[in-house]
Amino acid sequence: MRSLWLEKTVRFFFFLCALSAVVISIGIGVTLLGEALRFFARVSIIDFLFGLTWAPHTLPSGEDVGFGAVPLFTGTILITLIAMAVGLPCGLMVAIYLSEYATPRMRNIFKPVLETLAGIPTLVYGFFAITTLAPFLRRVGEVFHLSLSTESALSAGIVMGIMVLPYMSSLCEDALHRLPNSLRECSIGLGATASETIIRVLLPAAFPSIMAAFLLSLSRAIGETMIVVMAAGLAANLTFNPLEAVTTVTVQIVSLLTGDQEFDNAKTLAAFGLGFVLFILTFFLNILALQGVKRHRRIYG
Amino acid sequence: MSFKIDVKNLSLFYGDKQALFKVSLGLPKLQTTALIGPSGCGKSSFLRCLNRMNDSVPNIHIDGKVLLDGKDIYAPSVDVVELRSHVGMVFQKPNPFPRSIYENVAYGPRIHKLFKNKSALDDIVETSLTRAGLWEEIKDRLQQPATRLSGGQQQRLCIARAIAVSPEVILMDEPCSALDPIATAKIEELIDELREKFTIVIVTHNLQQAARVSQKTAFFHSGHIVEAGETGELFTMPKDERTQGYITGRYG
Ligand SMILES: Nc1ncnc2c1ncn2[C@@H]1O[C@H](COP(=O)(O)OP(=O)(O)O)[C@@H](O)[C@H]1O
Ligand SMILES: [Mg+2]
């Protein structure tokens, strides 16, 4: 009977652990929503979501103006797109190389290097963007008679792409490596070359995991703040020109929350409004990805 | 006697370890040859030499000749991809690609560009599935994932996939060892029918199976072929006592 009692206690303990994760997530959501609602009581949600000017301040009359978050959204999208355009294909190709082509010796050299890259603080990446990449891009720009500001979406995006590359490559590499060798043999046995096998068999088979890797990288990029502060700036320009300075949602959350500590002025509350938008966004991204994986299951089983 | 494949003095080394010792064996055209012997004696290694599946194994070294229609498949001028379209392979574990039934069978023809238009491809898929005895069962669900088929159906699908590229030789490495007796019986029946068009080499642990499906049998032991000959003869009057020991179940 002793073991039965123990079994029950252990089971209850693990249930509590699982429950706490759910409770905490809901708690975060509710807090965020509460503060966001307080914010939207002061600034109209329409002005916030569709306003084109971001220069938050309160007029002496007590009116809150300049809370149009569109420039932050466009800045986030622009930098994230650049980062993904750099990080995803490179990450995937590195993964393919390591899993399918590299000799064990090469793997033993490359994998630790990538893991180190993943461990570098993003501050250092930002530093790299300012001191190395931005000047380089500027000089390249000059050749084509383009003027780049020191801070630009391009350099922040590229460096952010380099930042997500190790995540992407290591997750995809795991996914490819996990596939049964029989799949490769079978394809090779039918006369396929290594590259045909990768494109037609292995990548489709690993698609759900690649999708997950993609999503994780994407959320890292959206959430990344330090690189943007250093390399893309704080100026909320409404532009899709990657050569200009832009800012992102997370950067503005930080700058809204630092300094002013009272939680009831519009500027501080705006941070929660922005946070809430991010929350919703990642939520839908996850649903989208799940949908993709489900569809893939239907087709590929 | 004309051999489809003629193996002469084949030696195979995995690094320092020798797995095959100057093995010679002729595989008669449009017949089924069974390879039997205790585990680890080199049957799979031998089989995989016949379409150069061993090429990518690190530190492997192969000596000797494998003649397909009189031409050495290990000659430097041989295109391995093309070779494998002539010598197909079915593996131990049924391993359909995670795609639809149709796409599995169409895979080889697509790679080797064996068709002119979609309807020609449809024909290849249908013929291959029919030959593999699977068409009637699955013709209404060609677009479904192949992984949803039963184990026996999956293995027949793998056979259909292999014959879709119209090979001349089909190599099978213990194709029934993961299947139940009914599915096994179906595959055996199928092998018997396929013999009309294909030269077949089958590795099997099941001696009754070897006796049932093959015309020629080779008994492997520790990397040597101890005895090879007509199946009926080898099973009833083995010349070597090791063969006799194995087929009467004294070891292995
Ligand atoms: N890739 C490999 N690397 C090293 N040794 C191997 C490899 N494949 C097989 N061997 C060895 O070669 C011998 C023959 O193996 P195998 O051909 O698989 O035997 P069988 O199929 O008759 O059971 C075994 O001793 C096995 O351990
Ligand atoms: Mg074997």
XYZ file of C-alpha atoms and ligand atoms in Angstrom:
581
model
C 0.000 0.000 0.000
C 2.957 2.260 0.686
C 3.822 2.441 -3.006
C 0.278 3.354 -3.970
C 0.249 6.264 -1.548
C 3.610 7.449 -2.821
C 2.413 7.084 -6.400
C -0.550 9.356 -5.692
C 1.543 11.992 -3.949
C 4.064 12.037 -6.755
C 1.326 12.331 -9.307
C -0.243 15.221 -7.455
C 3.118 16.954 -7.197
C 3.674 16.757 -10.937
C 0.142 17.954 -11.528
C 0.887 21.018 -9.382
C 4.011 21.747 -11.408
C 2.049 21.583 -14.639
C -0.720 23.667 -13.156
C 1.655 26.387 -11.998
C 2.895 26.853 -15.545
C -0.649 27.376 -16.754
C -1.547 29.687 -13.853
C 1.540 31.809 -14.406
C 0.816 32.183 -18.121
C -2.764 33.182 -17.423
C -1.566 35.550 -14.706
C 0.795 37.274 -17.095
C -1.935 37.553 -19.692
C -4.421 39.013 -17.204
C -1.965 41.562 -15.761
C -1.020 42.635 -19.233
C -4.628 42.919 -20.287
C -5.561 44.884 -17.157
C -2.827 47.455 -17.614
C -3.482 47.609 -21.333
C -7.155 48.333 -20.671
C -6.188 51.170 -18.350
C -4.075 52.550 -21.149
C -6.833 52.255 -23.724
C -9.139 54.122 -21.361
C -6.863 57.125 -21.833
C -5.739 56.729 -25.431
C -8.159 55.432 -27.996
C -7.228 51.997 -29.292
C -7.848 53.215 -32.852
C -5.362 56.076 -32.458
C -2.896 53.629 -30.934
C -3.128 50.907 -33.562
C -3.454 53.133 -36.604
C -1.799 56.418 -35.602
C 1.211 57.271 -37.704
C 3.168 59.391 -35.227
C 5.027 58.007 -32.272
C 6.072 60.806 -29.908
C 4.311 59.979 -26.676
C 3.789 62.858 -24.267
C 1.070 64.511 -22.224
C 0.031 68.075 -23.059
C -0.340 70.609 -20.214
C -4.055 70.361 -20.847
C -3.828 66.733 -19.700
C -4.372 65.341 -23.187
C -2.202 62.369 -24.202
C -0.854 62.686 -27.726
C 1.618 60.998 -30.055
C 0.670 57.422 -29.260
C 0.377 56.194 -32.857
C 2.252 52.890 -32.784
C 2.344 52.202 -36.532
C 5.998 53.306 -36.912
C 6.952 50.831 -34.198
C 5.090 48.031 -35.930
C 6.650 48.795 -39.293
C 10.078 49.069 -37.672
C 9.627 45.710 -35.974
C 8.393 44.087 -39.151
C 11.196 45.567 -41.240
C 13.993 44.495 -38.936
C 12.456 41.077 -38.329
C 12.048 40.496 -42.048
C 15.674 41.346 -42.691
C 16.775 39.158 -39.805
C 14.711 36.232 -41.052
C 15.924 36.705 -44.607
C 19.468 36.359 -43.314
C 19.039 33.883 -40.474
C 16.617 31.316 -41.836
C 18.187 30.309 -45.126
C 21.684 30.441 -43.691
C 20.635 28.495 -40.611
C 18.912 25.866 -42.681
C 21.841 25.507 -45.042
C 24.275 25.202 -42.164
C 22.005 22.528 -40.695
C 21.889 20.626 -43.967
C 25.642 20.802 -44.315
C 26.287 19.610 -40.779
C 23.732 16.832 -40.854
C 24.142 15.521 -44.373
C 27.494 16.470 -45.789
C 29.982 17.190 -43.031
C 32.411 14.495 -41.978
C 32.370 13.724 -38.245
C 35.573 15.749 -37.913
C 33.998 18.820 -39.482
C 30.942 18.462 -37.291
C 33.156 18.388 -34.241
C 34.680 21.682 -35.301
C 31.525 23.488 -36.404
C 29.055 22.524 -33.710
C 30.974 24.002 -30.752
C 31.578 27.185 -32.738
C 27.863 27.559 -33.388
C 27.054 26.849 -29.766
C 29.478 29.569 -28.727
C 27.794 31.926 -31.151
C 24.472 31.147 -29.463
C 25.941 32.001 -26.085
C 27.264 35.459 -26.953
C 25.292 38.224 -25.202
C 23.259 40.227 -27.680
C 24.971 43.353 -26.444
C 28.120 42.096 -28.126
C 26.224 41.563 -31.354
C 25.021 45.157 -31.095
C 28.574 46.258 -30.628
C 29.615 44.323 -33.681
C 26.849 46.002 -35.646
C 27.999 49.490 -34.663
C 31.732 49.086 -34.913
C 32.056 46.756 -37.872
C 28.964 46.143 -39.901
C 27.476 49.642 -40.019
C 30.721 51.320 -41.198
C 31.162 48.550 -43.752
C 27.627 48.968 -45.069
C 28.157 52.708 -45.209
C 31.203 52.292 -47.375
C 29.431 49.839 -49.654
C 26.521 52.295 -49.825
C 28.849 55.096 -50.862
C 29.978 53.095 -53.865
C 26.370 53.039 -55.047
C 25.797 56.670 -54.012
C 23.419 55.642 -51.253
C 23.582 57.379 -47.949
C 23.247 55.179 -44.912
C 22.810 56.576 -41.462
C 25.027 55.107 -38.755
C 21.948 53.483 -37.357
C 19.942 51.526 -39.845
C 17.379 48.774 -40.007
C 19.689 46.949 -42.375
C 22.638 46.565 -40.038
C 20.387 45.721 -37.081
C 18.511 43.158 -39.175
C 21.627 41.507 -40.529
C 23.215 41.225 -37.114
C 19.983 39.907 -35.709
C 19.958 37.333 -38.486
C 23.441 36.279 -37.420
C 22.135 36.054 -33.879
C 19.276 33.676 -34.751
C 21.398 31.583 -37.118
C 22.761 29.262 -34.417
C 19.288 28.572 -33.017
C 17.914 27.869 -36.422
C 20.823 25.688 -37.479
C 21.087 23.704 -34.300
C 17.346 22.972 -34.121
C 17.135 22.059 -37.795
C 20.243 19.972 -37.559
C 18.712 17.993 -34.709
C 15.546 17.546 -36.744
C 17.435 16.236 -39.779
C 19.717 14.072 -37.725
C 16.757 12.442 -35.985
C 15.275 11.205 -39.262
C 15.742 7.465 -39.679
C 18.670 6.546 -41.838
C 16.395 4.181 -43.738
C 14.816 7.202 -45.449
C 18.179 8.259 -46.846
C 19.179 4.744 -47.836
C 15.899 4.147 -49.541
C 16.124 7.297 -51.581
C 19.758 6.673 -52.475
C 18.824 3.086 -53.323
C 16.313 4.391 -55.844
C 19.081 6.276 -57.555
C 18.568 9.709 -56.007
C 21.590 11.906 -55.381
C 22.299 13.339 -51.958
C 20.771 16.699 -52.853
C 17.636 15.137 -54.355
C 17.247 13.125 -51.183
C 17.535 16.252 -49.049
C 15.083 18.323 -51.062
C 12.489 15.679 -51.837
C 12.580 13.440 -48.793
C 14.424 14.799 -45.774
C 13.238 18.408 -45.704
C 9.550 17.467 -46.123
C 9.941 14.798 -43.452
C 11.527 17.261 -41.042
C 9.121 20.072 -41.886
C 7.252 20.239 -38.552
C 10.506 20.602 -36.625
C 11.862 23.103 -39.125
C 8.665 25.091 -38.682
C 9.141 25.038 -34.923
C 12.727 26.205 -35.341
C 11.557 28.970 -37.631
C 9.040 30.122 -35.054
C 11.462 30.091 -32.193
C 13.917 32.134 -34.238
C 11.173 34.520 -35.240
C 10.074 35.139 -31.686
C 13.657 35.673 -30.629
C 14.031 38.238 -33.370
C 10.801 40.029 -32.481
C 11.729 40.074 -28.819
C 15.311 41.188 -29.335
C 15.920 44.657 -27.946
C 19.587 45.287 -27.333
C 20.730 44.927 -30.914
C 18.018 47.289 -32.099
C 18.828 49.957 -29.523
C 22.454 49.901 -30.526
C 22.212 49.389 -34.253
C 18.872 50.747 -35.401
C 18.228 53.503 -32.908
C 15.310 55.012 -31.062
C 13.863 57.183 -33.786
C 10.338 56.121 -34.645
C 10.514 56.725 -38.365
C 7.639 55.472 -40.432
C 9.545 53.909 -43.309
C 10.219 50.683 -45.127
C 13.604 51.876 -46.265
C 16.123 49.540 -44.639
C 18.830 52.192 -44.898
C 17.147 54.468 -42.384
C 17.036 54.380 -38.618
C 13.938 52.747 -37.176
C 12.830 51.506 -33.805
C 10.810 48.561 -32.611
C 8.062 47.720 -30.167
C 10.366 46.150 -27.592
C 12.825 49.021 -27.667
C 10.036 51.487 -27.016
C 8.687 49.374 -24.174
C 12.073 49.593 -22.519
C 12.441 53.304 -23.079
C 8.895 53.946 -21.818
C 9.487 51.992 -18.654
C 12.909 53.317 -17.784
C 13.075 56.615 -15.951
C 9.454 57.379 -15.254
C 8.400 54.984 -12.522
C 4.801 55.931 -11.783
C 2.486 53.389 -13.287
C -0.452 55.621 -13.913
C 0.773 58.035 -16.512
C -0.051 57.345 -20.124
C 3.567 56.818 -21.166
C 4.134 53.992 -18.739
C 0.812 52.430 -19.463
C 1.546 52.572 -23.182
C 4.285 50.002 -22.570
C 1.628 47.544 -21.493
C -0.429 48.355 -24.544
C 2.570 47.534 -26.702
C 3.300 44.428 -24.666
C -0.238 43.275 -25.154
C 0.028 43.679 -28.920
C 3.220 41.586 -28.904
C 1.478 38.954 -26.804
C -1.418 38.687 -29.251
C 0.951 38.654 -32.192
C 3.060 35.745 -30.919
C -0.113 33.925 -29.930
C -1.399 34.073 -33.499
C 1.990 33.185 -34.932
C 1.928 30.036 -32.845
C -1.552 29.146 -34.020
C -0.498 29.736 -37.585
C 2.474 27.441 -37.186
C 0.350 24.742 -35.576
C -2.017 25.007 -38.508
C 0.919 24.557 -40.876
C 2.091 21.486 -39.034
C -1.419 20.015 -39.017
C -1.792 20.557 -42.713
C 1.564 18.915 -43.250
C 0.401 15.885 -41.211
C -2.660 15.588 -43.404
C -0.554 15.469 -46.515
C 2.471 13.571 -45.337
C 1.103 11.535 -42.470
C 24.056 -20.621 -67.816
C 23.896 -16.875 -68.207
C 24.308 -14.862 -65.051
C 22.621 -11.492 -64.696
C 25.137 -10.571 -62.050
C 28.422 -12.373 -61.668
C 30.433 -11.687 -58.529
C 34.079 -12.640 -58.658
C 36.459 -12.759 -55.708
C 34.709 -10.036 -53.803
C 36.459 -8.993 -50.598
C 35.117 -6.276 -48.352
C 36.787 -4.511 -45.452
C 35.225 -2.182 -42.897
C 38.428 -0.436 -41.842
C 40.679 -3.259 -40.664
C 37.839 -5.703 -40.244
C 37.289 -8.018 -43.182
C 33.630 -8.880 -43.691
C 33.800 -10.779 -46.999
C 36.596 -13.095 -48.133
C 37.009 -13.568 -51.884
C 33.372 -14.403 -52.398
C 32.222 -15.570 -55.843
C 28.611 -16.129 -56.838
C 26.602 -16.069 -60.044
C 23.025 -14.816 -59.974
C 20.984 -16.491 -62.727
C 18.831 -14.256 -64.888
C 15.104 -14.109 -64.040
C 15.541 -16.364 -61.070
C 15.412 -15.756 -57.351
C 18.593 -16.340 -55.402
C 18.370 -16.653 -51.626
C 21.243 -15.709 -49.319
C 21.113 -17.529 -45.995
C 23.431 -17.828 -43.035
C 23.803 -16.819 -39.388
C 23.659 -13.110 -38.435
C 26.802 -11.172 -38.995
C 28.090 -13.533 -41.660
C 28.083 -10.826 -44.345
C 24.835 -11.344 -46.256
C 23.786 -7.700 -46.116
C 27.297 -6.521 -46.860
C 27.332 -8.730 -49.932
C 23.896 -7.634 -51.079
C 24.734 -3.963 -50.707
C 27.773 -4.393 -52.934
C 25.476 -5.331 -55.795
C 24.174 -1.796 -56.236
C 27.035 -0.015 -54.511
C 24.971 1.003 -51.516
C 28.153 0.537 -49.509
C 29.921 3.370 -51.304
C 29.188 5.960 -48.664
C 30.320 3.859 -45.684
C 33.423 5.488 -44.229
C 36.705 3.541 -44.459
C 35.203 0.822 -46.588
C 37.415 -1.017 -49.033
C 36.179 -3.369 -51.716
C 38.212 -5.712 -53.914
C 37.103 -7.985 -56.718
C 34.572 -7.697 -59.487
C 30.812 -7.393 -59.701
C 29.720 -7.877 -63.301
C 26.254 -6.747 -64.318
C 25.578 -8.127 -67.806
C 29.316 -8.605 -68.083
C 30.253 -5.034 -67.129
C 32.049 -4.257 -63.881
C 29.867 -1.974 -61.772
C 32.914 -0.833 -59.807
C 34.631 0.476 -62.928
C 35.443 4.194 -62.612
C 33.259 5.126 -65.578
C 30.079 3.726 -64.012
C 27.340 6.185 -63.117
C 26.117 5.020 -59.725
C 22.775 6.777 -60.088
C 22.100 4.959 -63.317
C 23.336 1.674 -61.878
C 20.748 1.941 -59.105
C 18.000 2.438 -61.646
C 18.955 -1.002 -62.976
C 19.505 -2.626 -59.602
C 16.828 -1.630 -57.096
C 16.626 -2.370 -53.407
C 13.975 -3.205 -50.804
C 14.962 -2.945 -47.172
C 14.224 -4.854 -44.030
C 11.992 -2.303 -42.386
C 9.181 -0.996 -44.592
C 10.164 2.618 -44.972
C 7.811 4.637 -47.159
C 8.649 8.305 -47.516
C 6.397 10.541 -45.443
C 4.382 11.517 -48.504
C 1.329 10.238 -50.325
C 1.095 6.707 -51.694
C 1.181 8.121 -55.199
C 4.248 10.254 -54.567
C 6.096 7.304 -53.099
C 5.734 5.282 -56.260
C 6.313 8.319 -58.487
C 9.533 9.182 -56.660
C 11.920 7.076 -58.732
C 10.338 7.895 -62.101
C 10.493 11.595 -61.234
C 14.166 11.416 -60.363
C 15.084 9.475 -63.458
C 12.605 11.435 -65.617
C 11.041 8.279 -66.971
C 7.814 9.791 -68.262
C 6.627 12.391 -70.726
C 3.446 13.641 -69.119
C 1.225 13.266 -66.109
C -0.848 10.461 -67.573
C 2.269 8.460 -68.395
C 3.311 8.843 -64.776
C -0.158 7.771 -63.651
C 0.305 4.665 -65.772
C 3.664 3.851 -64.225
C 2.195 4.250 -60.755
C -0.749 2.027 -61.565
C 1.328 -0.700 -63.219
C 3.838 -0.767 -60.387
C 1.159 -0.940 -57.722
C -0.647 -3.644 -59.663
C 2.525 -5.691 -60.001
C 3.113 -5.281 -56.284
C -0.405 -6.603 -55.666
C -1.495 -3.413 -53.959
C -3.555 -1.579 -56.559
C -6.956 -3.053 -55.728
C -6.528 -2.293 -52.039
C -5.493 1.317 -52.327
C -6.576 2.671 -55.705
C -9.148 4.982 -54.060
C -6.718 6.571 -51.651
C -3.614 7.258 -53.672
C -3.345 10.736 -52.176
C -3.332 9.551 -48.598
C -0.124 9.434 -46.559
C 1.735 6.189 -47.162
C 2.564 5.952 -43.487
C -1.067 5.100 -42.729
C -0.847 1.766 -44.553
C -0.315 -1.439 -42.598
C 3.195 -2.866 -42.348
C 2.590 -5.454 -45.054
C 1.044 -2.871 -47.364
C 3.955 -0.533 -46.710
C 6.423 -3.223 -47.695
C 4.501 -3.938 -50.898
C 4.483 -0.198 -51.525
C 8.271 -0.217 -51.156
C 8.407 -3.014 -53.706
C 6.135 -1.013 -56.029
C 8.391 1.997 -55.527
C 11.424 -0.095 -56.438
C 9.871 -1.581 -59.578
C 8.528 1.789 -60.748
C 11.955 2.627 -62.167
C 11.892 -0.634 -64.164
C 15.004 -2.178 -62.704
C 16.344 -5.479 -63.974
C 17.467 -6.721 -60.594
C 15.745 -6.306 -57.226
C 17.714 -6.775 -54.040
C 15.747 -7.555 -50.886
C 17.287 -7.567 -47.433
C 15.063 -9.597 -45.125
C 11.936 -7.973 -46.544
C 9.537 -9.955 -44.349
C 11.291 -9.907 -41.015
C 9.081 -7.083 -39.717
C 5.838 -8.568 -41.039
C 3.209 -10.984 -39.747
C 2.736 -14.411 -41.388
C -0.144 -13.348 -43.641
C 1.681 -10.300 -44.969
C 4.754 -12.487 -45.376
C 2.820 -15.025 -47.434
C 1.637 -12.222 -49.707
C 5.153 -10.953 -50.266
C 6.409 -14.444 -50.999
C 3.664 -14.910 -53.555
C 4.601 -11.585 -55.038
C 8.278 -12.506 -55.274
C 7.296 -15.598 -57.201
C 5.337 -13.495 -59.695
C 8.010 -10.836 -60.036
C 10.491 -13.465 -61.163
C 8.903 -13.296 -64.603
C 10.352 -9.821 -65.135
C 13.094 -9.356 -62.585
C 16.163 -11.093 -61.313
C 15.761 -11.210 -57.547
C 18.229 -11.597 -54.710
C 16.748 -12.070 -51.260
C 18.450 -12.247 -47.887
C 16.385 -14.206 -45.416
C 16.612 -15.712 -41.976
C 13.660 -17.895 -42.687
C 14.848 -21.127 -44.266
C 11.367 -22.240 -45.324
C 11.042 -18.921 -47.067
C 14.311 -19.464 -48.898
C 13.133 -22.922 -49.912
C 9.770 -21.611 -51.069
C 10.770 -18.577 -53.115
C 14.220 -19.259 -54.488
C 15.705 -21.361 -57.238
C 19.263 -20.893 -56.111
C 20.599 -20.594 -52.572
C 23.942 -19.496 -51.215
C 24.960 -20.291 -47.658
C 27.185 -17.667 -46.045
C 29.347 -18.278 -43.043
C 31.825 -15.823 -41.473
C 32.276 -13.888 -44.678
C 32.676 -16.931 -46.914
C 30.223 -18.665 -49.183
C 30.374 -22.198 -47.889
C 28.048 -23.636 -50.432
C 25.856 -22.410 -53.270
C 23.644 -24.271 -55.632
C 20.186 -25.177 -56.723
C 17.813 -24.596 -53.811
C 16.216 -28.035 -53.767
C 19.575 -29.704 -53.830
C 21.161 -27.526 -51.175
C 18.322 -28.137 -48.763
C 18.035 -31.875 -49.321
C 21.622 -32.884 -49.927
C 23.970 -30.271 -48.532
C 27.584 -31.096 -49.342
C 29.221 -29.207 -46.490
C 28.552 -30.205 -42.914
C 28.300 -26.562 -41.844
C 25.444 -26.106 -44.300
C 23.843 -29.221 -42.993
C 24.225 -28.002 -39.418
C 22.625 -24.697 -40.285
C 19.653 -26.021 -42.195
C 18.900 -28.684 -39.649
C 18.944 -25.964 -37.007
C 21.967 -27.124 -35.082
C 23.301 -23.586 -34.914
C 22.733 -20.088 -36.241
N 29.001 -0.191 -41.587
C 29.720 -1.138 -40.960
N 30.875 -0.816 -40.329
C 31.611 -1.753 -39.704
N 31.297 -3.039 -39.642
C 30.166 -3.453 -40.245
C 29.317 -2.519 -40.936
N 28.264 -3.195 -41.440
C 28.443 -4.486 -41.076
N 29.587 -4.647 -40.373
C 30.125 -5.919 -39.840
O 30.307 -6.788 -40.912
C 29.891 -8.101 -40.589
C 28.829 -8.561 -41.558
O 27.650 -7.813 -41.357
P 26.348 -7.978 -42.228
O 26.734 -7.954 -43.645
O 25.373 -6.954 -41.779
O 25.853 -9.417 -41.795
P 24.420 -10.090 -41.984
O 23.594 -9.251 -42.858
O 24.721 -11.436 -42.566
O 23.838 -10.259 -40.622
C 29.386 -8.039 -39.163
O 30.393 -8.525 -38.317
C 29.117 -6.591 -38.919
O 29.363 -6.267 -37.581
Mg 21.737 -8.226 -42.454
